[in-house]
């Protein structure tokens, strides 16, 4: 039987192999995951909805399967971000407005995870409706960075990133509508991949994914875990956008060595914000590493019209925020003026309510033009290398969604971000 130190050293790929080979049982891994959750979660606040008893019961059932478990990830401990539905568990979306809303179905991506045999321990903390770059919701309190408890985990998949960085699970579900996989991965020292739009599971209500801008995947400690989990959610045919050709197994292609890639380096903020020296140095070091590996590295200016993209995406997110909030307001029979939501959420919902159908179409058209610009850009370059954030990880409290000074909040949001969101619209 593995001990806790053994568990903390394993990634999901190693856990899955050990389960298949009979080196340990699902119940042993899940028990250790729950033990680690009890050890660290009271401090870091990564998990806000617990399902430990159900997870232990499921793991015990998996133990009864003869000759080990089937191929894949069956029996591996896992967590779901609290923006996605898991039937039978509360789905708060990081908001007091949804604090007692029990999900009556599971999201499509969650169904894929359940069908694969993952053992879900609960749900991870997220800012209200996933609307900001840190995970400090009024509904559940701040998630603390395991590397330094004074600092943010990033957002909006901050609970997921903290849980993985602290060793509760080796990999956790995350979503990304503007950087929400990539930013927490950067803040917590993890690997975070945002899949291309339409490449992975599509939810029943496209509004739940911000008109297709938000996609789901995971944060992980290893690249091979991300590849293995990508196989679980990749669509067999196009459902929203044209799909590029893809390998049958991403994990099987990890040892392939690309050569002579044309890599464009973006080292200037699209809106003129200053970059921290540490951020610039990280980009420079990565560019030099790529060059030493035989790739062709070129510094470029902005590859697309970021200002048009940002304005369009802001409109779309505000519209979908109003849609999400208003749906719950109708269920509760209350008005937005008295709704228990954070100040920036209220402002975004109010703005979303004022936008018209014409505004929505114009925003989508703007993103289409930017998408075309990026398509032209990638005829010349294979890869675009940029920072994730303008600064090193922010301290807790620096970016407050519930502040009374929303102008200052907006200024800090813009100064901190700017690189990641474009690629949710292209």
CSV table of C-alpha atoms in Angstrom, one decimal:
chain,number,residue,atom,x,y,z
A,1,UNK,CA,0.0,0.0,0.0
A,2,UNK,CA,1.4,3.4,-0.9
A,3,UNK,CA,2.0,6.0,1.8
A,4,UNK,CA,1.3,9.7,1.4
A,5,UNK,CA,4.8,10.5,0.2
A,6,UNK,CA,4.4,7.9,-2.5
A,7,UNK,CA,1.1,9.4,-3.5
A,8,UNK,CA,2.5,12.9,-3.7
A,9,UNK,CA,5.3,11.7,-6.0
A,10,UNK,CA,2.9,10.2,-8.6
A,11,UNK,CA,1.3,11.9,-11.5
A,12,UNK,CA,-2.0,10.7,-12.9
A,13,UNK,CA,-0.3,8.7,-15.7
A,14,UNK,CA,1.8,6.8,-13.0
A,15,UNK,CA,-1.4,6.3,-10.9
A,16,UNK,CA,-3.3,4.9,-13.8
A,17,UNK,CA,-0.5,2.5,-14.7
A,18,UNK,CA,-0.2,1.3,-11.1
A,19,UNK,CA,-3.9,0.7,-10.9
A,20,UNK,CA,-3.8,-1.4,-14.1
A,21,UNK,CA,-0.8,-3.4,-13.0
A,22,UNK,CA,-2.3,-4.0,-9.5
A,23,UNK,CA,0.4,-2.2,-7.6
A,24,UNK,CA,-2.3,-0.4,-5.6
A,25,UNK,CA,-6.0,-0.1,-5.4
A,26,UNK,CA,-8.3,2.8,-6.2
A,27,UNK,CA,-9.5,3.0,-2.6
A,28,UNK,CA,-5.9,3.4,-1.4
A,29,UNK,CA,-5.3,6.4,-3.8
A,30,UNK,CA,-8.6,8.0,-3.0
A,31,UNK,CA,-8.0,7.6,0.7
A,32,UNK,CA,-4.7,9.3,0.4
A,33,UNK,CA,-6.2,12.1,-1.7
A,34,UNK,CA,-8.8,12.7,1.0
A,35,UNK,CA,-6.1,12.6,3.7
A,36,UNK,CA,-4.1,15.2,1.8
A,37,UNK,CA,-7.2,17.3,1.3
A,38,UNK,CA,-7.9,17.2,5.1
A,39,UNK,CA,-4.2,18.2,5.7
A,40,UNK,CA,-4.0,21.2,3.4
A,41,UNK,CA,-7.5,22.4,2.3
A,42,UNK,CA,-8.3,24.1,5.6
A,43,UNK,CA,-5.3,26.4,4.9
A,44,UNK,CA,-5.4,26.9,1.1
A,45,UNK,CA,-9.2,26.7,0.6
A,46,UNK,CA,-9.0,25.0,-2.8
A,47,UNK,CA,-12.0,22.7,-2.5
A,48,UNK,CA,-15.4,24.4,-1.7
A,49,UNK,CA,-17.8,21.5,-2.3
A,50,UNK,CA,-16.8,18.1,-0.7
A,51,UNK,CA,-17.9,14.7,-2.0
A,52,UNK,CA,-15.3,12.6,-0.1
A,53,UNK,CA,-17.7,10.0,1.2
A,54,UNK,CA,-19.2,9.4,-2.3
A,55,UNK,CA,-15.6,9.2,-3.8
A,56,UNK,CA,-14.5,6.6,-1.2
A,57,UNK,CA,-17.6,4.5,-1.9
A,58,UNK,CA,-17.0,4.6,-5.7
A,59,UNK,CA,-13.3,3.7,-5.2
A,60,UNK,CA,-14.3,0.7,-3.0
A,61,UNK,CA,-16.6,-0.5,-5.9
A,62,UNK,CA,-13.7,-0.1,-8.4
A,63,UNK,CA,-11.6,-2.3,-6.1
A,64,UNK,CA,-14.0,-5.2,-6.7
A,65,UNK,CA,-13.2,-5.3,-10.4
A,66,UNK,CA,-11.2,-8.5,-11.2
A,67,UNK,CA,-7.7,-8.4,-12.7
A,68,UNK,CA,-7.2,-4.7,-12.1
A,69,UNK,CA,-8.9,-1.8,-13.8
A,70,UNK,CA,-9.5,-1.2,-17.5
A,71,UNK,CA,-7.1,0.8,-19.6
A,72,UNK,CA,-7.2,4.6,-19.0
A,73,UNK,CA,-7.6,6.6,-15.9
A,74,UNK,CA,-10.3,4.7,-14.0
A,75,UNK,CA,-9.7,5.0,-10.2
A,76,UNK,CA,-7.5,8.2,-10.4
A,77,UNK,CA,-8.7,10.9,-7.9
A,78,UNK,CA,-10.0,14.1,-9.6
A,79,UNK,CA,-11.7,17.4,-8.9
A,80,UNK,CA,-14.3,19.4,-10.9
A,81,UNK,CA,-14.2,23.2,-11.1
A,82,UNK,CA,-17.3,24.8,-9.6
A,83,UNK,CA,-18.4,26.4,-12.8
A,84,UNK,CA,-19.4,23.0,-14.2
A,85,UNK,CA,-22.3,20.9,-13.2
A,86,UNK,CA,-22.0,17.6,-11.4
A,87,UNK,CA,-25.3,15.9,-10.8
A,88,UNK,CA,-26.2,15.8,-7.2
A,89,UNK,CA,-23.7,18.3,-6.0
A,90,UNK,CA,-24.3,22.0,-5.4
A,91,UNK,CA,-23.2,24.2,-8.4
A,92,UNK,CA,-22.5,27.6,-6.8
A,93,UNK,CA,-20.5,29.2,-9.7
A,94,UNK,CA,-18.6,30.9,-7.0
A,95,UNK,CA,-21.6,33.0,-6.1
A,96,UNK,CA,-23.9,33.4,-3.1
A,97,UNK,CA,-26.7,33.7,-5.6
A,98,UNK,CA,-26.3,30.0,-6.4
A,99,UNK,CA,-25.3,28.8,-2.9
A,100,UNK,CA,-28.1,26.1,-2.7
A,101,UNK,CA,-28.5,25.2,-6.4
A,102,UNK,CA,-28.1,21.4,-6.7
A,103,UNK,CA,-27.2,20.3,-10.2
A,104,UNK,CA,-29.8,18.0,-11.8
A,105,UNK,CA,-27.5,16.9,-14.6
A,106,UNK,CA,-23.8,16.8,-15.3
A,107,UNK,CA,-22.0,18.9,-17.9
A,108,UNK,CA,-20.9,17.1,-21.0
A,109,UNK,CA,-17.3,17.3,-20.1
A,110,UNK,CA,-18.0,15.9,-16.6
A,111,UNK,CA,-19.9,13.0,-18.2
A,112,UNK,CA,-16.7,12.2,-20.2
A,113,UNK,CA,-14.7,12.2,-17.0
A,114,UNK,CA,-17.3,10.0,-15.2
A,115,UNK,CA,-17.4,7.6,-18.1
A,116,UNK,CA,-13.6,7.3,-17.9
A,117,UNK,CA,-13.9,6.1,-14.3
A,118,UNK,CA,-12.3,9.1,-12.6
A,119,UNK,CA,-13.1,9.4,-8.9
A,120,UNK,CA,-14.4,12.9,-8.2
A,121,UNK,CA,-13.7,14.1,-4.7
A,122,UNK,CA,-15.6,17.4,-5.0
A,123,UNK,CA,-15.5,20.8,-6.6
A,124,UNK,CA,-12.9,23.6,-6.6
A,125,UNK,CA,-13.2,27.2,-5.8
A,126,UNK,CA,-13.6,29.9,-8.5
A,127,UNK,CA,-14.3,33.6,-8.5
A,128,UNK,CA,-17.9,34.6,-9.0
A,129,UNK,CA,-18.9,33.2,-12.5
A,130,UNK,CA,-15.2,32.9,-13.4
A,131,UNK,CA,-15.1,36.7,-14.1
A,132,UNK,CA,-11.6,37.6,-12.8
A,133,UNK,CA,-7.9,36.8,-12.6
A,134,UNK,CA,-7.8,35.7,-9.0
A,135,UNK,CA,-9.8,33.3,-6.9
A,136,UNK,CA,-11.2,35.3,-3.9
A,137,UNK,CA,-15.0,35.0,-4.1
A,138,UNK,CA,-17.2,36.4,-1.3
A,139,UNK,CA,-19.2,33.2,-1.4
A,140,UNK,CA,-16.3,30.9,-0.3
A,141,UNK,CA,-13.4,33.1,0.6
A,142,UNK,CA,-10.0,33.3,-1.0
A,143,UNK,CA,-8.0,30.4,-2.3
A,144,UNK,CA,-4.3,30.7,-1.1
A,145,UNK,CA,-1.3,29.9,-3.2
A,146,UNK,CA,0.4,26.8,-1.8
A,147,UNK,CA,3.8,28.2,-2.6
A,148,UNK,CA,3.2,31.4,-0.6
A,149,UNK,CA,0.0,31.9,1.3
A,150,UNK,CA,0.1,35.7,0.9
A,151,UNK,CA,-0.3,35.4,-2.9
A,152,UNK,CA,-3.1,34.7,-5.3
A,153,UNK,CA,-3.5,31.4,-7.2
A,154,UNK,CA,-4.7,33.3,-10.3
A,155,UNK,CA,-8.2,32.7,-11.8
A,156,UNK,CA,-10.6,31.6,-12.6
A,157,UNK,CA,-9.4,28.0,-12.1
A,158,UNK,CA,-7.5,29.0,-9.0
A,159,UNK,CA,-9.0,26.3,-6.8
A,160,UNK,CA,-8.1,23.6,-9.3
A,161,UNK,CA,-4.5,24.9,-9.6
A,162,UNK,CA,-4.0,25.2,-5.8
A,163,UNK,CA,-5.4,21.6,-5.3
A,164,UNK,CA,-2.9,20.2,-7.9
A,165,UNK,CA,0.1,22.3,-6.6
A,166,UNK,CA,-0.7,21.2,-3.1
A,167,UNK,CA,-0.8,17.5,-4.1
A,168,UNK,CA,-4.5,16.8,-3.3
A,169,UNK,CA,-4.9,15.4,-6.8
A,170,UNK,CA,-2.4,15.1,-9.6
A,171,UNK,CA,-4.6,16.8,-12.2
A,172,UNK,CA,-7.9,18.8,-11.9
A,173,UNK,CA,-10.6,20.0,-14.3
A,174,UNK,CA,-10.3,23.7,-15.3
A,175,UNK,CA,-12.0,26.0,-17.8
A,176,UNK,CA,-10.6,28.9,-19.8
A,177,UNK,CA,-12.7,31.8,-21.2
A,178,UNK,CA,-9.9,34.4,-21.2
A,179,UNK,CA,-6.9,32.8,-19.6
A,180,UNK,CA,-8.4,30.9,-16.7
A,181,UNK,CA,-6.4,27.7,-17.3
A,182,UNK,CA,-3.2,29.4,-18.3
A,183,UNK,CA,-3.1,32.1,-15.6
A,184,UNK,CA,-3.5,29.8,-12.6
A,185,UNK,CA,-1.1,27.4,-14.1
A,186,UNK,CA,1.4,30.2,-14.4
A,187,UNK,CA,0.8,31.5,-10.9
A,188,UNK,CA,1.0,28.0,-9.3
A,189,UNK,CA,3.9,26.5,-11.3
A,190,UNK,CA,1.8,24.0,-13.3
A,191,UNK,CA,1.2,23.0,-16.9
A,192,UNK,CA,-1.9,24.6,-18.4
A,193,UNK,CA,-3.2,24.1,-22.0
A,194,UNK,CA,-6.2,25.8,-23.4
A,195,UNK,CA,-7.5,23.5,-26.2
A,196,UNK,CA,-8.7,25.1,-29.5
A,197,UNK,CA,-12.3,26.0,-29.7
A,198,UNK,CA,-14.6,23.2,-30.9
A,199,UNK,CA,-11.9,20.6,-30.4
A,200,UNK,CA,-13.2,19.3,-27.2
A,201,UNK,CA,-16.7,18.7,-25.6
A,202,UNK,CA,-19.4,21.3,-26.3
A,203,UNK,CA,-21.9,22.0,-23.6
A,204,UNK,CA,-25.7,21.7,-24.1
A,205,UNK,CA,-26.2,25.4,-23.6
A,206,UNK,CA,-23.6,27.3,-25.7
A,207,UNK,CA,-24.3,30.4,-23.5
A,208,UNK,CA,-22.6,28.5,-20.6
A,209,UNK,CA,-19.4,28.6,-22.6
A,210,UNK,CA,-19.5,32.3,-23.5
A,211,UNK,CA,-20.5,31.8,-27.1
A,212,UNK,CA,-17.8,29.2,-27.5
A,213,UNK,CA,-15.0,31.3,-26.1
A,214,UNK,CA,-14.7,29.2,-22.9
A,215,UNK,CA,-13.3,25.7,-23.2
A,216,UNK,CA,-12.6,23.0,-20.7
A,217,UNK,CA,-9.5,20.9,-19.9
A,218,UNK,CA,-7.2,20.5,-16.9
A,219,UNK,CA,-4.3,21.8,-15.0
A,220,UNK,CA,-1.6,19.3,-14.2
A,221,UNK,CA,1.9,18.9,-12.9
A,222,UNK,CA,3.1,17.0,-16.0
A,223,UNK,CA,2.7,17.5,-19.7
A,224,UNK,CA,1.9,13.8,-20.2
A,225,UNK,CA,-1.0,14.0,-17.9
A,226,UNK,CA,-2.5,16.9,-19.9
A,227,UNK,CA,-2.0,14.9,-23.1
A,228,UNK,CA,-3.7,11.8,-21.5
A,229,UNK,CA,-6.7,13.9,-20.3
A,230,UNK,CA,-7.0,15.7,-23.6
A,231,UNK,CA,-7.7,12.3,-25.2
A,232,UNK,CA,-10.8,11.9,-22.9
A,233,UNK,CA,-12.6,15.0,-24.1
A,234,UNK,CA,-11.6,15.4,-27.8
A,235,UNK,CA,-14.5,15.3,-30.2
A,236,UNK,CA,-14.7,12.7,-32.9
A,237,UNK,CA,-16.2,15.2,-35.4
A,238,UNK,CA,-16.6,18.9,-35.6
A,239,UNK,CA,-19.5,20.3,-33.6
A,240,UNK,CA,-18.9,24.1,-33.5
A,241,UNK,CA,-15.8,25.0,-35.6
A,242,UNK,CA,-13.8,23.2,-38.2
A,243,UNK,CA,-11.4,20.8,-36.6
A,244,UNK,CA,-7.7,20.4,-37.5
A,245,UNK,CA,-6.3,17.0,-38.0
A,246,UNK,CA,-5.3,15.5,-34.6
A,247,UNK,CA,-3.5,12.3,-33.5
A,248,UNK,CA,-5.6,9.5,-32.2
A,249,UNK,CA,-3.5,9.7,-29.0
A,250,UNK,CA,-1.8,12.9,-27.8
A,251,UNK,CA,0.1,10.9,-25.2
A,252,UNK,CA,1.6,8.7,-27.9
A,253,UNK,CA,3.1,11.8,-29.6
A,254,UNK,CA,4.9,13.3,-26.6
A,255,UNK,CA,8.3,12.0,-27.7
A,256,UNK,CA,8.0,13.5,-31.2
A,257,UNK,CA,10.7,16.2,-31.7
A,258,UNK,CA,9.6,19.2,-33.9
A,259,UNK,CA,12.3,20.9,-35.9
A,260,UNK,CA,12.7,24.3,-37.4
A,261,UNK,CA,9.5,25.8,-36.0
A,262,UNK,CA,8.9,29.5,-36.9
A,263,UNK,CA,8.4,31.1,-33.5
A,264,UNK,CA,7.1,34.7,-33.2
A,265,UNK,CA,7.9,36.4,-29.9
A,266,UNK,CA,5.6,39.1,-28.6
A,267,UNK,CA,7.3,41.0,-25.8
A,268,UNK,CA,5.3,44.2,-25.8
A,269,UNK,CA,1.9,44.6,-24.1
A,270,UNK,CA,-0.9,45.2,-26.6
A,271,UNK,CA,-2.2,48.2,-24.7
A,272,UNK,CA,1.2,49.7,-23.7
A,273,UNK,CA,1.3,48.5,-20.1
A,274,UNK,CA,4.7,47.9,-18.6
A,275,UNK,CA,6.0,44.4,-18.1
A,276,UNK,CA,7.9,43.4,-15.0
A,277,UNK,CA,11.6,42.7,-15.6
A,278,UNK,CA,11.1,39.1,-14.3
A,279,UNK,CA,8.4,38.6,-16.9
A,280,UNK,CA,10.6,39.9,-19.7
A,281,UNK,CA,13.4,37.7,-18.6
A,282,UNK,CA,11.3,34.6,-18.6
A,283,UNK,CA,10.2,35.3,-22.2
A,284,UNK,CA,13.8,36.0,-23.3
A,285,UNK,CA,15.0,32.8,-21.7
A,286,UNK,CA,12.4,30.8,-23.3
A,287,UNK,CA,13.1,32.4,-26.7
A,288,UNK,CA,16.8,31.6,-26.3
A,289,UNK,CA,16.0,28.0,-25.4
A,290,UNK,CA,13.8,27.6,-28.5
A,291,UNK,CA,16.6,29.0,-30.6
A,292,UNK,CA,19.2,26.7,-29.1
A,293,UNK,CA,16.9,23.8,-30.1
A,294,UNK,CA,17.1,24.8,-33.7
A,295,UNK,CA,13.9,26.8,-34.1
A,296,UNK,CA,13.7,30.1,-35.9
A,297,UNK,CA,12.8,32.9,-33.5
A,298,UNK,CA,11.6,36.4,-34.5
A,299,UNK,CA,10.4,39.3,-32.4
A,300,UNK,CA,7.1,40.7,-33.8
A,301,UNK,CA,4.6,43.4,-33.0
A,302,UNK,CA,1.0,42.6,-32.1
A,303,UNK,CA,-0.3,39.9,-34.5
A,304,UNK,CA,-3.9,41.1,-34.5
A,305,UNK,CA,-6.2,44.0,-33.5
A,306,UNK,CA,-6.3,43.5,-29.7
A,307,UNK,CA,-8.4,46.5,-29.0
A,308,UNK,CA,-11.2,45.4,-31.3
A,309,UNK,CA,-11.0,41.9,-29.8
A,310,UNK,CA,-11.0,43.2,-26.2
A,311,UNK,CA,-14.0,45.4,-26.8
A,312,UNK,CA,-15.9,42.6,-28.5
A,313,UNK,CA,-15.1,40.0,-25.8
A,314,UNK,CA,-16.1,42.4,-23.1
A,315,UNK,CA,-19.5,42.9,-24.6
A,316,UNK,CA,-20.0,39.1,-25.0
A,317,UNK,CA,-18.9,38.4,-21.5
A,318,UNK,CA,-21.2,41.1,-20.1
A,319,UNK,CA,-24.1,39.7,-22.1
A,320,UNK,CA,-23.5,36.1,-20.9
A,321,UNK,CA,-23.0,37.4,-17.3
A,322,UNK,CA,-26.5,39.0,-17.5
A,323,UNK,CA,-27.9,35.8,-18.9
A,324,UNK,CA,-26.4,33.6,-16.1
A,325,UNK,CA,-27.4,36.0,-13.4
A,326,UNK,CA,-30.9,36.7,-14.8
A,327,UNK,CA,-31.7,33.0,-15.1
A,328,UNK,CA,-31.2,32.6,-11.4
A,329,UNK,CA,-33.0,35.9,-10.6
A,330,UNK,CA,-36.1,34.5,-12.4
A,331,UNK,CA,-35.8,31.3,-10.4
A,332,UNK,CA,-35.7,33.2,-7.1
A,333,UNK,CA,-38.2,35.8,-8.1
A,334,UNK,CA,-35.9,38.8,-7.3
A,335,UNK,CA,-34.5,41.8,-9.1
A,336,UNK,CA,-30.8,42.5,-9.9
A,337,UNK,CA,-30.9,45.5,-7.6
A,338,UNK,CA,-31.3,43.3,-4.5
A,339,UNK,CA,-29.3,40.3,-5.8
A,340,UNK,CA,-26.5,39.0,-3.5
A,341,UNK,CA,-23.7,39.4,-6.1
A,342,UNK,CA,-20.3,41.2,-6.1
A,343,UNK,CA,-20.1,44.8,-7.3
A,344,UNK,CA,-18.2,44.1,-10.5
A,345,UNK,CA,-20.6,41.2,-11.4
A,346,UNK,CA,-23.5,43.5,-10.9
A,347,UNK,CA,-22.0,46.2,-13.1
A,348,UNK,CA,-21.2,43.6,-15.9
A,349,UNK,CA,-24.8,42.2,-15.7
A,350,UNK,CA,-26.2,45.7,-15.9
A,351,UNK,CA,-24.1,46.4,-18.9
A,352,UNK,CA,-25.0,43.1,-20.5
A,353,UNK,CA,-28.7,43.9,-20.1
A,354,UNK,CA,-28.3,47.2,-22.0
A,355,UNK,CA,-26.6,45.6,-25.0
A,356,UNK,CA,-28.8,44.8,-28.0
A,357,UNK,CA,-28.9,41.9,-30.4
A,358,UNK,CA,-27.2,44.2,-32.9
A,359,UNK,CA,-24.4,44.8,-30.4
A,360,UNK,CA,-24.0,41.0,-30.0
A,361,UNK,CA,-23.8,40.4,-33.7
A,362,UNK,CA,-21.3,43.3,-34.1
A,363,UNK,CA,-19.1,41.8,-31.4
A,364,UNK,CA,-19.2,38.4,-33.0
A,365,UNK,CA,-18.3,40.0,-36.4
A,366,UNK,CA,-15.3,41.8,-34.7
A,367,UNK,CA,-14.0,38.5,-33.4
A,368,UNK,CA,-14.4,37.0,-36.8
A,369,UNK,CA,-12.2,39.7,-38.3
A,370,UNK,CA,-9.6,39.2,-35.6
A,371,UNK,CA,-9.8,35.4,-36.2
A,372,UNK,CA,-9.0,36.1,-39.9
A,373,UNK,CA,-6.0,38.2,-38.9
A,374,UNK,CA,-4.6,35.4,-36.8
A,375,UNK,CA,-5.2,32.9,-39.6
A,376,UNK,CA,-3.0,35.1,-41.8
A,377,UNK,CA,-0.4,35.5,-39.1
A,378,UNK,CA,-0.1,31.7,-38.7
A,379,UNK,CA,0.6,31.2,-42.3
A,380,UNK,CA,3.9,32.8,-41.5
A,381,UNK,CA,4.5,31.6,-38.0
A,382,UNK,CA,3.9,28.2,-36.4
A,383,UNK,CA,4.0,29.4,-32.8
A,384,UNK,CA,3.4,32.7,-30.9
A,385,UNK,CA,5.4,33.1,-27.7
A,386,UNK,CA,4.2,35.7,-25.2
A,387,UNK,CA,4.0,36.3,-21.4
A,388,UNK,CA,0.9,35.1,-19.6
A,389,UNK,CA,0.6,38.1,-17.3
A,390,UNK,CA,2.4,41.4,-17.2
A,391,UNK,CA,3.6,41.0,-13.6
A,392,UNK,CA,4.6,38.2,-11.3
A,393,UNK,CA,1.8,36.7,-9.2
A,394,UNK,CA,-0.3,39.3,-7.4
A,395,UNK,CA,-0.9,39.4,-3.7
A,396,UNK,CA,-4.3,38.5,-2.3
A,397,UNK,CA,-6.6,41.4,-2.1
A,398,UNK,CA,-5.0,43.4,-4.9
A,399,UNK,CA,-7.7,42.6,-7.4
A,400,UNK,CA,-11.0,42.8,-5.5
A,401,UNK,CA,-14.2,42.1,-7.5
A,402,UNK,CA,-16.3,43.5,-4.7
A,403,UNK,CA,-14.5,46.8,-4.4
A,404,UNK,CA,-16.4,50.1,-4.2
A,405,UNK,CA,-13.9,51.6,-6.7
A,406,UNK,CA,-14.7,49.7,-10.0
A,407,UNK,CA,-12.6,52.2,-12.0
A,408,UNK,CA,-9.5,51.2,-10.0
A,409,UNK,CA,-10.5,47.5,-10.3
A,410,UNK,CA,-10.8,47.8,-14.1
A,411,UNK,CA,-7.4,49.6,-14.4
A,412,UNK,CA,-5.7,46.9,-12.4
A,413,UNK,CA,-7.4,44.1,-14.4
A,414,UNK,CA,-6.1,45.7,-17.7
A,415,UNK,CA,-2.6,46.3,-16.3
A,416,UNK,CA,-2.3,42.7,-15.1
A,417,UNK,CA,-3.7,40.9,-18.1
A,418,UNK,CA,-3.8,41.5,-21.9
A,419,UNK,CA,-2.1,38.6,-23.5
A,420,UNK,CA,-4.3,35.5,-23.1
A,421,UNK,CA,-7.9,36.4,-23.9
A,422,UNK,CA,-7.3,37.1,-27.6
A,423,UNK,CA,-6.9,33.3,-28.2
A,424,UNK,CA,-10.3,32.5,-26.7
A,425,UNK,CA,-11.9,34.5,-29.5
A,426,UNK,CA,-9.7,33.2,-32.4
